[in-house]
Amino acid sequence: MKLRQLCIVVVFSILNVQANADENQWPVFGGNQWHQRHSPLTQINQDTIQNLQPAWQYQSGIKATFQATPIVKGKVMYLSLPFNDVVALDAKTGQQIWRYHHERITSREMCCGPANRGVAVDDYHVYMGTVDGRLIALDQQTGKLAWDRDVTLGESGIQEDIATLGDEAKGKVSGKSGAGINMAPMVYKGQVIIGITGVGYGLHIDSPDVNAPLGAVVGIAGEYGRRGFLAAYDAETGKPLWQFDTIPEHNWEGQFVTTTPGGEALPRDIEKEKAVLAEYPDAWRYGGGSAWSTPAIDEDTDTLFFGTGNPSPQMEDSSRPGDNLYTSSIIALDAMSGKVKWYFQQVPHDLWGYDVASPPALFTVDIDGKQIKALGQAGKTGWFYVLNRNTGKLLFRSEAYVPQQNMFKLPSEEGTVIYPGVLGGSNWSPISVDQQRGLAFIAGIHWPINYRLHQMGTGDGESGVKYSSMSPMNDVEHYGLLTAIDINTGQIVWQYKTPNPLLGGVLSTAAGLVFTGEGDGRLLAFDAASGELLWQGHSEAGVNAPPISYEIEGKQYIAVASGGNKLFGYKTGDYMKVWALKD
């Protein structure tokens, strides 16, 4: 172990004291060490919130889907922009201190648009994963590049971008995708931890409606894509330290289970899957399992928790018999070695795009008078899963926080209407947890999906390739639901329905307030106990990023990135919006 790493480990208890002091600001992606997105600040409360007004705003000049969580440390706000520029701002005034411009490798296809979900900051550097698959470190004081690590290169040194299907080969299906990074990294004991996305192969089908905000996602059998991973790099140099592949080389077929952990029957022909297993010995190489969510870390046990995406090819399962471990799972790793401790597969042999996309949060639950260290995750399935974080055992799952219909049903030629579908449930949006009140707050989506089976003609009158698609149904009612769930029982305490599906995340505070944003440009504040709407702030673009709260010189601020989301049809912009109480 290098000297700097050793020193960090030795004095880690001292740094914890400093980290706790920093919690009045926003030092890490999840706000505190448990990633609860819960602020201890109380200056803004039920009695004062009507005096909340704009304090400052920053416009970046880049109008695009904006999902970043700002980091606030030492009175400085560090903010990643779409396409991976980074700015350091005075957190009190919004004045720009420095700006880094990222030179993207334009020959690489972006997997998931220009959005970046944030940076990590230590005493030396600002770290960011990029849409072109790199992990970079910037000098914290100047913004100058300290090191640049290409993390998506394969062992051969050749970029393993996801393959392209041409029109001439696949009829109406076209497009390409690539491996990149969306998650905010974590810094832990001298390591920078990051994962890649875009490996759960899927393409888009040509749409006659060019103005539709959401197109169809299709799945076609074949050897497309690669497997995902989560990895750690030396914080000082960028040198690789360990890597956990989200698809194991051996036994990725698992136990051939027939139900979900909750007991729902899966439409699998296990006998057939076992019979064709030998025909696909290399299927794991293309197995998918993107790492979407910034890990949460239990510092008492050095255990890291994160979620994985769907298997590849997406939806089409004929070339991937078995459970497809460790896709659509919550995984616990040793944070210092990357060795797996346990996994919990929410949806074995996933056919519906039920990625574990929302980041996990850590808290303690009371079950029959016994205090249990737990982990909670808001699933795309519409259930909030609560696990024993030491063992991975499911303690319970919540009541459904969004409507559910035809889940775990197969596609049909006429179309099977299912919800939640590939959008969730809850999508990548982080939850917040108010441990004192015993509540978790979830930003939810109700948007029915049409799951269809297609057959493309070969042009000579004979039947061609079969494929499936999932299309959001824009002509039926779709909306958002902010839900408060009792973390000890899984029961819904209250819900608030919003006109737009909720995408962005939630903030709670010790004053008993809950904040979330809407695609129509509103930032909403609620009473944590009752769900009563107390206040609305406004922006010129969609508020589709997680809000935060921080304190500078005794004054509390509420801040959120506002750049909309093109995929959902929410108006794009380039704003960082900040509110505070009148002086």
Coordinates of C-alpha atoms in Angstrom, one line a residue:
M1 CA 0.0 0.0 0.0
K2 CA 1.3 3.4 -0.9
L3 CA 2.3 5.8 1.8
R4 CA -0.5 8.2 1.1
Q5 CA -3.1 5.4 1.2
L6 CA -1.7 4.1 4.4
C7 CA -1.9 7.6 6.0
I8 CA -5.5 8.0 4.9
V9 CA -6.4 4.6 6.5
V10 CA -4.6 5.4 9.7
V11 CA -6.2 8.8 10.2
F12 CA -9.6 7.8 8.9
S13 CA -11.3 8.2 12.2
I14 CA -10.0 11.8 12.3
L15 CA -11.3 12.5 8.8
N16 CA -14.7 11.1 9.9
V17 CA -14.9 13.9 12.4
Q18 CA -14.2 16.4 9.6
A19 CA -16.7 14.7 7.3
N20 CA -19.4 15.0 10.0
A21 CA -18.7 18.7 10.2
D22 CA -18.9 18.9 6.5
E23 CA -22.5 17.6 6.5
N24 CA -23.7 21.1 7.0
Q25 CA -22.5 21.5 3.5
W26 CA -22.8 18.7 0.9
P27 CA -19.5 16.8 0.8
V28 CA -20.5 13.6 -1.0
F29 CA -23.0 12.5 -3.7
G30 CA -25.5 11.3 -1.1
G31 CA -25.1 14.2 1.3
N32 CA -23.8 12.1 4.2
Q33 CA -21.8 8.8 4.7
W34 CA -25.0 6.8 4.5
H35 CA -26.2 8.4 1.3
Q36 CA -29.5 9.4 2.8
R37 CA -29.7 12.8 1.1
H38 CA -30.9 14.1 4.4
S39 CA -29.7 17.5 5.6
P40 CA -29.3 18.3 9.4
L41 CA -30.2 22.0 8.7
T42 CA -33.3 23.6 10.1
Q43 CA -33.2 27.3 9.3
I44 CA -35.6 26.7 6.5
N45 CA -38.7 25.1 8.1
Q46 CA -42.5 25.1 8.0
D47 CA -42.6 28.6 9.6
T48 CA -40.0 30.2 7.4
I49 CA -40.3 28.5 4.0
Q50 CA -42.7 31.1 2.6
N51 CA -39.7 33.6 2.9
L52 CA -37.6 31.4 0.6
Q53 CA -36.5 33.4 -2.5
P54 CA -33.9 33.1 -5.2
A55 CA -30.3 33.7 -3.9
W56 CA -28.3 33.3 -7.1
Q57 CA -28.2 31.4 -10.3
Y58 CA -25.4 30.3 -12.6
Q59 CA -25.9 29.6 -16.4
S60 CA -23.3 27.3 -17.9
G61 CA -24.0 28.0 -21.6
I62 CA -24.7 24.2 -22.2
K63 CA -28.4 23.5 -22.6
A64 CA -28.8 19.8 -22.3
T65 CA -30.1 17.1 -20.0
F66 CA -28.8 18.0 -16.6
Q67 CA -28.7 15.4 -13.8
A68 CA -25.8 16.4 -11.6
T69 CA -25.6 16.6 -7.8
P70 CA -23.4 19.5 -6.8
I71 CA -20.7 18.9 -4.2
V72 CA -20.2 21.7 -1.6
K73 CA -17.1 21.7 0.5
G74 CA -15.2 24.6 2.0
K75 CA -17.7 27.2 0.7
V76 CA -17.0 26.0 -2.9
M77 CA -19.6 24.3 -5.1
Y78 CA -18.2 21.8 -7.6
L79 CA -20.6 21.0 -10.4
S80 CA -20.3 18.8 -13.5
L81 CA -22.1 19.9 -16.6
P82 CA -23.5 18.0 -19.5
F83 CA -20.7 16.6 -21.8
N84 CA -18.4 16.8 -18.7
D85 CA -17.2 20.3 -18.3
V86 CA -16.7 21.1 -14.6
V87 CA -17.0 24.4 -12.7
A88 CA -16.1 25.6 -9.3
L89 CA -18.4 28.2 -7.9
D90 CA -18.5 30.4 -4.8
A91 CA -21.3 28.6 -3.0
K92 CA -22.5 31.9 -1.4
T93 CA -22.6 34.1 -4.6
G94 CA -22.4 31.8 -7.6
Q95 CA -19.3 33.5 -8.9
Q96 CA -17.2 31.2 -11.1
I97 CA -13.8 30.4 -9.6
W98 CA -12.5 28.1 -12.4
R99 CA -13.9 26.0 -15.3
Y100 CA -12.5 22.8 -16.9
H101 CA -13.4 22.1 -20.5
H102 CA -13.6 18.4 -21.4
E103 CA -12.2 17.3 -24.8
R104 CA -14.5 14.4 -25.6
I105 CA -13.5 11.6 -27.9
T106 CA -16.2 12.2 -30.4
S107 CA -15.6 9.0 -32.3
R108 CA -17.0 7.1 -29.4
E109 CA -20.8 6.7 -29.2
M110 CA -22.4 7.9 -26.0
C111 CA -24.5 5.3 -24.4
C112 CA -27.0 7.4 -22.6
G113 CA -26.9 11.1 -23.7
P114 CA -24.7 13.9 -22.4
A115 CA -25.8 13.8 -18.7
N116 CA -23.3 13.3 -15.9
R117 CA -24.5 12.8 -12.3
G118 CA -21.8 14.5 -10.4
V119 CA -18.3 14.6 -9.1
A120 CA -16.4 13.5 -6.0
V121 CA -14.0 15.7 -4.1
D122 CA -11.2 15.0 -1.6
D123 CA -8.5 17.3 -0.2
Y124 CA -6.6 17.3 -3.4
H125 CA -8.7 16.6 -6.5
V126 CA -12.1 16.7 -8.1
Y127 CA -13.0 13.4 -9.8
M128 CA -15.4 12.7 -12.6
G129 CA -16.4 9.9 -14.9
T130 CA -17.1 10.9 -18.5
V131 CA -19.6 10.0 -21.2
D132 CA -16.7 8.8 -23.4
G133 CA -15.6 6.3 -20.8
R134 CA -12.8 8.1 -18.9
L135 CA -12.1 8.8 -15.2
I136 CA -10.4 12.2 -14.7
A137 CA -8.9 14.0 -11.7
L138 CA -8.7 17.8 -11.6
D139 CA -6.6 20.0 -9.3
Q140 CA -9.1 21.2 -6.7
Q141 CA -7.6 24.7 -6.5
T142 CA -7.2 25.4 -10.3
G143 CA -9.3 22.9 -12.2
K144 CA -6.3 21.8 -14.3
L145 CA -6.2 18.2 -15.4
A146 CA -4.1 16.1 -13.0
W147 CA -4.6 12.7 -14.6
D148 CA -6.8 11.0 -17.2
R149 CA -7.6 7.2 -17.1
D150 CA -9.4 5.5 -20.0
V151 CA -11.4 3.0 -18.1
T152 CA -13.5 1.4 -20.9
L153 CA -10.5 0.0 -22.8
G154 CA -10.3 -3.8 -22.9
E155 CA -7.2 -5.8 -22.1
S156 CA -6.2 -5.6 -25.8
G157 CA -6.1 -1.8 -25.6
I158 CA -9.0 -1.6 -28.1
Q159 CA -12.2 0.3 -27.2
E160 CA -14.9 -2.3 -26.9
D161 CA -17.8 -0.2 -28.0
I162 CA -21.1 -1.9 -28.4
A163 CA -21.7 -3.1 -31.9
T164 CA -23.8 -1.5 -34.6
L165 CA -26.7 -3.1 -36.5
G166 CA -27.1 -1.6 -40.0
D167 CA -30.4 -1.1 -41.8
E168 CA -29.3 -3.5 -44.5
A169 CA -29.0 -6.3 -42.0
K170 CA -32.0 -5.7 -39.7
G171 CA -34.6 -3.9 -41.7
K172 CA -36.1 -1.0 -39.7
V173 CA -33.8 -1.4 -36.7
S174 CA -30.8 0.8 -36.7
G175 CA -28.5 2.7 -34.4
K176 CA -25.5 2.1 -32.1
S177 CA -24.5 2.5 -28.5
G178 CA -21.3 2.7 -26.5
A179 CA -19.9 2.2 -23.1
G180 CA -19.5 5.3 -21.0
I181 CA -19.9 6.6 -17.4
N182 CA -22.9 8.4 -15.9
M183 CA -22.5 7.8 -12.2
A184 CA -20.8 10.1 -9.8
P185 CA -17.7 8.5 -8.4
M186 CA -17.0 7.8 -4.7
V187 CA -13.7 8.5 -2.9
Y188 CA -12.9 6.0 -0.1
K189 CA -9.6 5.5 1.7
G190 CA -7.4 6.7 -1.2
Q191 CA -9.5 5.0 -3.9
V192 CA -11.8 6.5 -6.6
I193 CA -14.6 4.0 -7.3
I194 CA -16.5 4.2 -10.6
G195 CA -18.5 1.9 -12.9
I196 CA -19.5 1.8 -16.6
T197 CA -22.8 2.0 -18.3
G198 CA -24.2 1.2 -21.7
V199 CA -23.4 -2.5 -21.8
G200 CA -27.0 -3.8 -21.6
Y201 CA -27.3 -3.8 -25.4
G202 CA -30.5 -2.3 -26.9
L203 CA -31.3 -0.2 -30.0
H204 CA -34.1 2.0 -31.1
I205 CA -36.7 1.4 -33.8
D206 CA -37.4 4.1 -36.3
S207 CA -40.5 6.1 -35.2
P208 CA -42.9 7.8 -37.6
D209 CA -43.4 10.5 -34.9
V210 CA -40.2 12.5 -34.8
N211 CA -41.6 14.8 -32.2
A212 CA -42.3 12.0 -29.7
P213 CA -40.2 12.5 -26.6
L214 CA -39.6 8.8 -26.1
G215 CA -39.0 6.2 -28.7
A216 CA -39.1 2.4 -28.6
V217 CA -36.3 0.2 -27.2
V218 CA -35.8 -3.0 -29.0
G219 CA -34.0 -6.3 -28.2
I220 CA -32.4 -8.6 -30.8
A221 CA -30.6 -11.8 -30.1
G222 CA -26.9 -11.9 -30.8
E223 CA -23.3 -11.4 -29.6
Y224 CA -23.5 -7.6 -29.0
G225 CA -22.0 -5.5 -26.2
R226 CA -19.8 -6.5 -23.3
R227 CA -20.0 -7.0 -19.5
G228 CA -20.0 -4.2 -17.1
F229 CA -17.8 -3.5 -14.1
L230 CA -17.2 -1.4 -11.0
A231 CA -13.6 -0.6 -10.3
A232 CA -11.3 1.3 -8.0
Y233 CA -8.3 3.5 -9.0
D234 CA -5.6 5.2 -6.9
A235 CA -6.8 8.7 -6.0
E236 CA -3.3 10.2 -6.5
T237 CA -2.3 8.6 -9.8
G238 CA -5.3 6.9 -11.4
K239 CA -3.6 3.5 -11.3
P240 CA -6.1 0.6 -11.3
L241 CA -6.4 -1.1 -7.9
W242 CA -9.2 -3.6 -8.3
Q243 CA -12.1 -4.5 -10.7
F244 CA -15.4 -6.3 -10.1
D245 CA -17.0 -7.6 -13.3
T246 CA -20.8 -7.5 -13.0
I247 CA -21.0 -10.7 -15.1
P248 CA -19.1 -13.7 -13.7
E249 CA -17.1 -15.8 -16.2
H250 CA -18.4 -19.0 -14.5
N251 CA -21.9 -19.8 -13.2
W252 CA -23.6 -16.7 -14.6
E253 CA -26.5 -19.0 -15.3
G254 CA -27.1 -19.3 -11.6
Q255 CA -29.7 -21.7 -10.2
F256 CA -32.4 -21.3 -12.9
V257 CA -34.9 -19.9 -10.5
T258 CA -38.6 -19.8 -11.4
T259 CA -39.7 -16.8 -9.3
T260 CA -38.6 -13.4 -8.2
P261 CA -37.5 -13.0 -4.6
G262 CA -41.0 -11.8 -3.8
G263 CA -42.6 -15.0 -5.2
E264 CA -43.8 -13.8 -8.6
A265 CA -43.7 -16.5 -11.3
L266 CA -41.3 -15.8 -14.1
P267 CA -42.3 -16.9 -17.7
R268 CA -39.3 -19.1 -18.2
D269 CA -38.9 -22.5 -20.0
I270 CA -36.2 -23.8 -17.6
E271 CA -36.0 -27.2 -19.5
K272 CA -35.3 -25.4 -22.7
E273 CA -32.8 -23.0 -21.2
K274 CA -30.8 -25.8 -19.7
A275 CA -30.9 -27.7 -23.0
V276 CA -29.4 -24.9 -25.0
L277 CA -26.9 -23.7 -22.4
A278 CA -24.0 -25.4 -24.0
E279 CA -24.7 -23.6 -27.3
Y280 CA -23.9 -20.3 -25.7
P281 CA -20.6 -20.8 -23.8
D282 CA -19.4 -17.2 -24.3
A283 CA -22.7 -15.5 -23.6
W284 CA -21.3 -14.0 -20.4
R285 CA -18.8 -12.0 -22.5
Y286 CA -21.7 -9.9 -23.8
G287 CA -23.7 -10.2 -20.6
G288 CA -24.4 -6.5 -19.8
G289 CA -25.0 -5.4 -16.2
S290 CA -24.3 -1.7 -16.3
A291 CA -23.3 0.0 -13.1
W292 CA -25.7 2.9 -12.9
S293 CA -25.8 3.9 -9.2
T294 CA -23.1 5.6 -7.1
P295 CA -22.2 3.2 -4.4
A296 CA -23.1 3.6 -0.7
I297 CA -20.4 2.4 1.7
D298 CA -20.7 1.0 5.3
E299 CA -17.5 2.4 6.8
D300 CA -17.8 0.1 9.9
T301 CA -17.4 -3.0 7.7
D302 CA -15.7 -1.6 4.6
T303 CA -18.7 -2.8 2.6
L304 CA -19.7 -1.2 -0.7
F305 CA -23.2 -1.5 -2.1
F306 CA -24.4 -0.7 -5.7
G307 CA -26.9 -1.7 -8.3
T308 CA -26.6 -3.3 -11.7
G309 CA -28.5 -3.0 -15.0
N310 CA -30.3 -5.5 -17.3
P311 CA -28.6 -8.4 -19.0
S312 CA -27.6 -8.2 -22.7
P313 CA -29.2 -8.5 -25.2
Q314 CA -32.0 -6.4 -23.6
M315 CA -35.4 -8.2 -23.5
E316 CA -34.3 -10.8 -26.0
D317 CA -33.3 -13.9 -24.0
S318 CA -32.7 -16.8 -26.5
S319 CA -29.0 -16.3 -26.5
R320 CA -28.6 -15.9 -22.7
P321 CA -30.1 -19.0 -20.8
G322 CA -29.9 -18.9 -17.1
D323 CA -30.4 -16.3 -14.3
N324 CA -27.8 -14.0 -15.9
L325 CA -25.9 -13.2 -12.7
Y326 CA -25.3 -10.5 -11.5
T327 CA -27.7 -8.4 -13.6
S328 CA -30.6 -6.5 -12.1
S329 CA -29.1 -7.0 -8.7
I330 CA -27.9 -5.2 -5.5
I331 CA -24.3 -6.3 -4.8
A332 CA -22.2 -6.0 -1.7
L333 CA -18.4 -5.9 -2.2
D334 CA -15.4 -5.5 0.0
A335 CA -14.6 -1.9 -0.6
M336 CA -10.8 -2.5 -0.3
S337 CA -10.6 -5.5 -2.6
G338 CA -13.7 -5.7 -4.8
K339 CA -14.5 -9.2 -3.6
V340 CA -18.2 -10.0 -3.6
K341 CA -19.8 -10.5 -0.2
W342 CA -23.4 -11.1 -1.3
Y343 CA -25.9 -10.3 -4.0
F344 CA -29.6 -9.9 -4.2
Q345 CA -31.1 -10.4 -7.7
Q346 CA -34.3 -8.4 -7.9
V347 CA -35.3 -9.9 -11.3
P348 CA -33.6 -13.1 -12.4
H349 CA -33.3 -13.5 -16.2
D350 CA -34.7 -9.9 -16.7
L351 CA -36.8 -9.4 -19.8
W352 CA -38.3 -6.0 -18.9
G353 CA -35.4 -3.6 -18.4
Y354 CA -35.8 -3.6 -14.6
D355 CA -32.3 -2.2 -13.9
V356 CA -31.4 -1.5 -10.3
A357 CA -30.8 2.1 -11.2
S358 CA -31.7 4.2 -8.1
P359 CA -28.8 4.4 -5.6
P360 CA -29.1 2.4 -2.4
A361 CA -29.2 4.2 1.0
L362 CA -28.2 2.9 4.4
F363 CA -30.2 3.2 7.6
T364 CA -31.4 1.2 10.7
V365 CA -34.8 -0.5 11.0
D366 CA -36.7 -1.6 14.0
I367 CA -38.3 -5.0 13.5
D368 CA -40.0 -6.6 16.5
G369 CA -37.9 -4.4 18.8
K370 CA -34.7 -5.5 17.2
Q371 CA -32.4 -2.9 15.6
I372 CA -31.1 -4.1 12.2
K373 CA -28.6 -2.4 10.0
A374 CA -30.4 -2.2 6.7
L375 CA -30.1 -1.0 3.0
G376 CA -33.0 0.4 1.0
Q377 CA -33.4 0.6 -2.7
A378 CA -36.3 2.0 -4.8
G379 CA -36.8 -0.6 -7.6
K380 CA -38.0 0.0 -11.2
T381 CA -40.5 -2.7 -10.2
G382 CA -42.3 -0.2 -8.0
W383 CA -41.3 -1.8 -4.7
F384 CA -39.0 -0.4 -2.1
Y385 CA -36.6 -3.3 -1.1
V386 CA -35.2 -3.3 2.4
L387 CA -32.3 -5.8 3.0
N388 CA -30.2 -6.8 5.9
R389 CA -27.0 -5.1 4.8
N390 CA -24.7 -7.6 6.5
T391 CA -26.3 -10.7 4.9
G392 CA -28.2 -9.5 1.9
K393 CA -31.4 -11.1 3.2
L394 CA -34.6 -9.5 2.2
L395 CA -36.3 -8.1 5.3
F396 CA -39.3 -6.9 3.5
R397 CA -40.4 -5.0 0.5
S398 CA -42.9 -2.1 0.6
E399 CA -46.4 -1.7 -0.7
A400 CA -46.3 -0.8 -4.4
Y401 CA -45.6 2.9 -4.7
V402 CA -46.8 3.1 -8.3
P403 CA -49.6 1.2 -10.1
Q404 CA -48.7 -2.3 -11.3
Q405 CA -50.2 -4.3 -14.2
N406 CA -49.0 -7.3 -16.2
M407 CA -45.5 -7.3 -14.6
F408 CA -43.3 -10.2 -15.7
K409 CA -45.6 -10.9 -18.7
L410 CA -44.1 -11.7 -22.1
P411 CA -44.6 -9.5 -25.2
S412 CA -47.3 -10.2 -27.7
E413 CA -47.9 -9.3 -31.4
E414 CA -50.9 -7.2 -30.4
G415 CA -48.9 -5.6 -27.6
T416 CA -49.0 -6.3 -23.8
V417 CA -49.6 -3.2 -21.7
I418 CA -47.4 -3.3 -18.6
Y419 CA -46.5 -0.9 -15.8
P420 CA -44.2 -0.1 -14.4
G421 CA -42.0 -0.9 -17.4
V422 CA -38.5 0.0 -18.6
L423 CA -38.9 3.6 -17.3
G424 CA -39.8 2.4 -13.7
G425 CA -41.2 2.5 -11.0
S426 CA -38.4 4.8 -9.9
N427 CA -35.7 5.3 -12.4
W428 CA -32.1 6.6 -11.5
S429 CA -33.6 9.2 -9.1
P430 CA -32.0 9.0 -5.6
I431 CA -34.3 8.6 -2.6
S432 CA -33.9 10.4 0.7
V433 CA -34.2 8.9 4.2
D434 CA -35.2 10.6 7.4
Q435 CA -34.0 8.2 10.0
Q436 CA -35.5 10.2 12.9
R437 CA -39.0 10.2 11.4
G438 CA -38.6 6.6 10.1
L439 CA -39.5 7.6 6.5
A440 CA -38.0 7.1 3.0
F441 CA -39.1 9.4 0.2
I442 CA -39.3 8.2 -3.4
A443 CA -39.7 10.0 -6.7
G444 CA -41.9 7.7 -8.8
I445 CA -43.1 7.3 -12.4
H446 CA -46.4 5.9 -13.7
W447 CA -46.0 5.6 -17.5
P448 CA -47.6 2.5 -19.2
I449 CA -45.5 0.6 -21.7
N450 CA -46.5 -1.3 -24.8
Y451 CA -44.5 -4.5 -24.9
R452 CA -44.7 -6.0 -28.5
L453 CA -43.3 -8.9 -30.4
H454 CA -42.3 -8.1 -34.0
Q455 CA -41.3 -10.1 -37.0
M456 CA -39.3 -8.4 -39.7
G457 CA -39.8 -9.6 -43.3
T458 CA -36.8 -10.6 -45.4
G459 CA -38.2 -9.0 -48.5
D460 CA -38.9 -12.3 -50.3
G461 CA -42.1 -13.1 -48.6
E462 CA -40.6 -15.3 -45.9
S463 CA -40.5 -14.5 -42.3
G464 CA -37.4 -12.9 -40.9
V465 CA -35.8 -12.0 -37.6
K466 CA -38.1 -11.7 -34.5
Y467 CA -37.5 -9.0 -32.0
S468 CA -39.4 -7.3 -29.1
S469 CA -39.9 -3.7 -28.3
M470 CA -41.0 -1.5 -25.4
S471 CA -42.7 1.8 -26.3
P472 CA -43.9 4.3 -23.7
M473 CA -47.6 5.0 -24.3
N474 CA -47.7 8.8 -24.7
D475 CA -51.5 8.9 -25.4
V476 CA -52.5 7.5 -22.0
E477 CA -52.4 9.1 -18.6
H478 CA -48.9 9.2 -17.1
Y479 CA -47.8 11.1 -14.0
G480 CA -45.5 11.2 -11.1
L481 CA -45.9 10.1 -7.5
L482 CA -43.8 11.3 -4.5
T483 CA -44.2 8.7 -1.8
A484 CA -43.3 8.5 1.9
I485 CA -42.7 5.0 3.1
D486 CA -42.3 3.8 6.6
I487 CA -38.8 2.2 6.7
N488 CA -39.7 -0.1 9.5
T489 CA -42.9 -1.6 7.9
G490 CA -42.9 -0.8 4.2
Q491 CA -46.3 0.8 4.5
I492 CA -47.1 3.9 2.5
V493 CA -47.6 6.9 4.8
W494 CA -48.6 9.5 2.1
Q495 CA -48.4 10.1 -1.6
Y496 CA -48.5 13.3 -3.8
K497 CA -49.5 13.0 -7.5
T498 CA -47.7 15.3 -9.9
P499 CA -48.7 16.1 -13.5
N500 CA -45.3 14.9 -14.8
P501 CA -43.5 11.7 -14.1
L502 CA -40.8 12.4 -11.5
L503 CA -37.2 12.1 -12.6
G504 CA -34.4 13.7 -10.5
G505 CA -34.4 12.7 -6.9
V506 CA -35.4 13.9 -3.4
L507 CA -34.0 15.9 -0.5
S508 CA -35.2 15.8 3.1
T509 CA -34.2 18.0 6.0
A510 CA -34.2 17.8 9.8
A511 CA -36.8 20.6 9.8
G512 CA -39.3 18.1 8.4
L513 CA -39.3 19.3 4.8
V514 CA -39.0 17.2 1.6
F515 CA -38.0 18.7 -1.8
T516 CA -38.2 17.3 -5.3
G517 CA -38.3 18.8 -8.8
E518 CA -40.7 18.6 -11.8
G519 CA -40.2 18.6 -15.5
D520 CA -42.4 21.7 -15.8
G521 CA -39.8 23.8 -14.0
R522 CA -41.0 23.7 -10.5
L523 CA -39.1 22.8 -7.3
L524 CA -41.6 21.6 -4.7
A525 CA -41.4 21.5 -0.9
F526 CA -43.6 19.3 1.2
D527 CA -44.3 18.6 4.9
A528 CA -42.5 15.4 5.6
A529 CA -45.1 14.1 8.0
S530 CA -48.3 14.9 6.0
G531 CA -47.2 15.4 2.4
E532 CA -48.8 18.8 2.3
L533 CA -47.4 21.0 -0.4
L534 CA -45.9 24.1 1.3
W535 CA -43.9 26.0 -1.3
Q536 CA -43.0 26.1 -5.0
G537 CA -39.9 27.6 -6.7
H538 CA -39.7 28.1 -10.4
S539 CA -37.2 27.7 -13.2
E540 CA -37.1 28.3 -16.9
A541 CA -36.2 24.6 -17.6
G542 CA -37.2 21.2 -16.2
V543 CA -36.0 20.5 -12.6
N544 CA -34.8 16.9 -13.2
A545 CA -31.8 16.7 -10.9
P546 CA -31.5 15.9 -7.2
P547 CA -31.8 19.0 -4.9
I548 CA -29.3 19.6 -2.1
S549 CA -29.0 21.9 1.0
Y550 CA -26.0 23.5 2.5
E551 CA -24.9 26.2 4.9
I552 CA -22.5 29.1 4.4
E553 CA -21.7 31.5 7.2
G554 CA -24.8 30.6 9.1
K555 CA -27.2 30.8 6.1
Q556 CA -29.0 27.8 4.7
Y557 CA -29.4 27.3 0.9
I558 CA -31.4 25.0 -1.3
A559 CA -29.8 24.3 -4.7
V560 CA -30.7 22.2 -7.8
A561 CA -29.5 21.8 -11.3
S562 CA -32.2 22.8 -13.9
G563 CA -31.6 21.6 -17.4
G564 CA -34.6 19.4 -18.1
N565 CA -34.5 16.0 -19.8
K566 CA -34.7 15.7 -23.5
L567 CA -35.6 12.0 -23.4
F568 CA -38.7 12.7 -21.3
G569 CA -39.6 15.8 -23.3
Y570 CA -38.8 18.2 -20.5
K571 CA -37.6 21.7 -21.5
T572 CA -33.8 21.9 -21.5
G573 CA -31.7 24.7 -20.0
D574 CA -28.4 25.5 -18.4
Y575 CA -29.2 26.6 -14.9
M576 CA -27.9 26.0 -11.4
K577 CA -30.7 27.5 -9.2
V578 CA -30.1 28.4 -5.5
W579 CA -32.7 29.7 -3.0
A580 CA -32.3 31.1 0.6
L581 CA -34.4 33.0 3.1
K582 CA -34.8 36.7 2.9
D583 CA -32.2 38.6 5.0

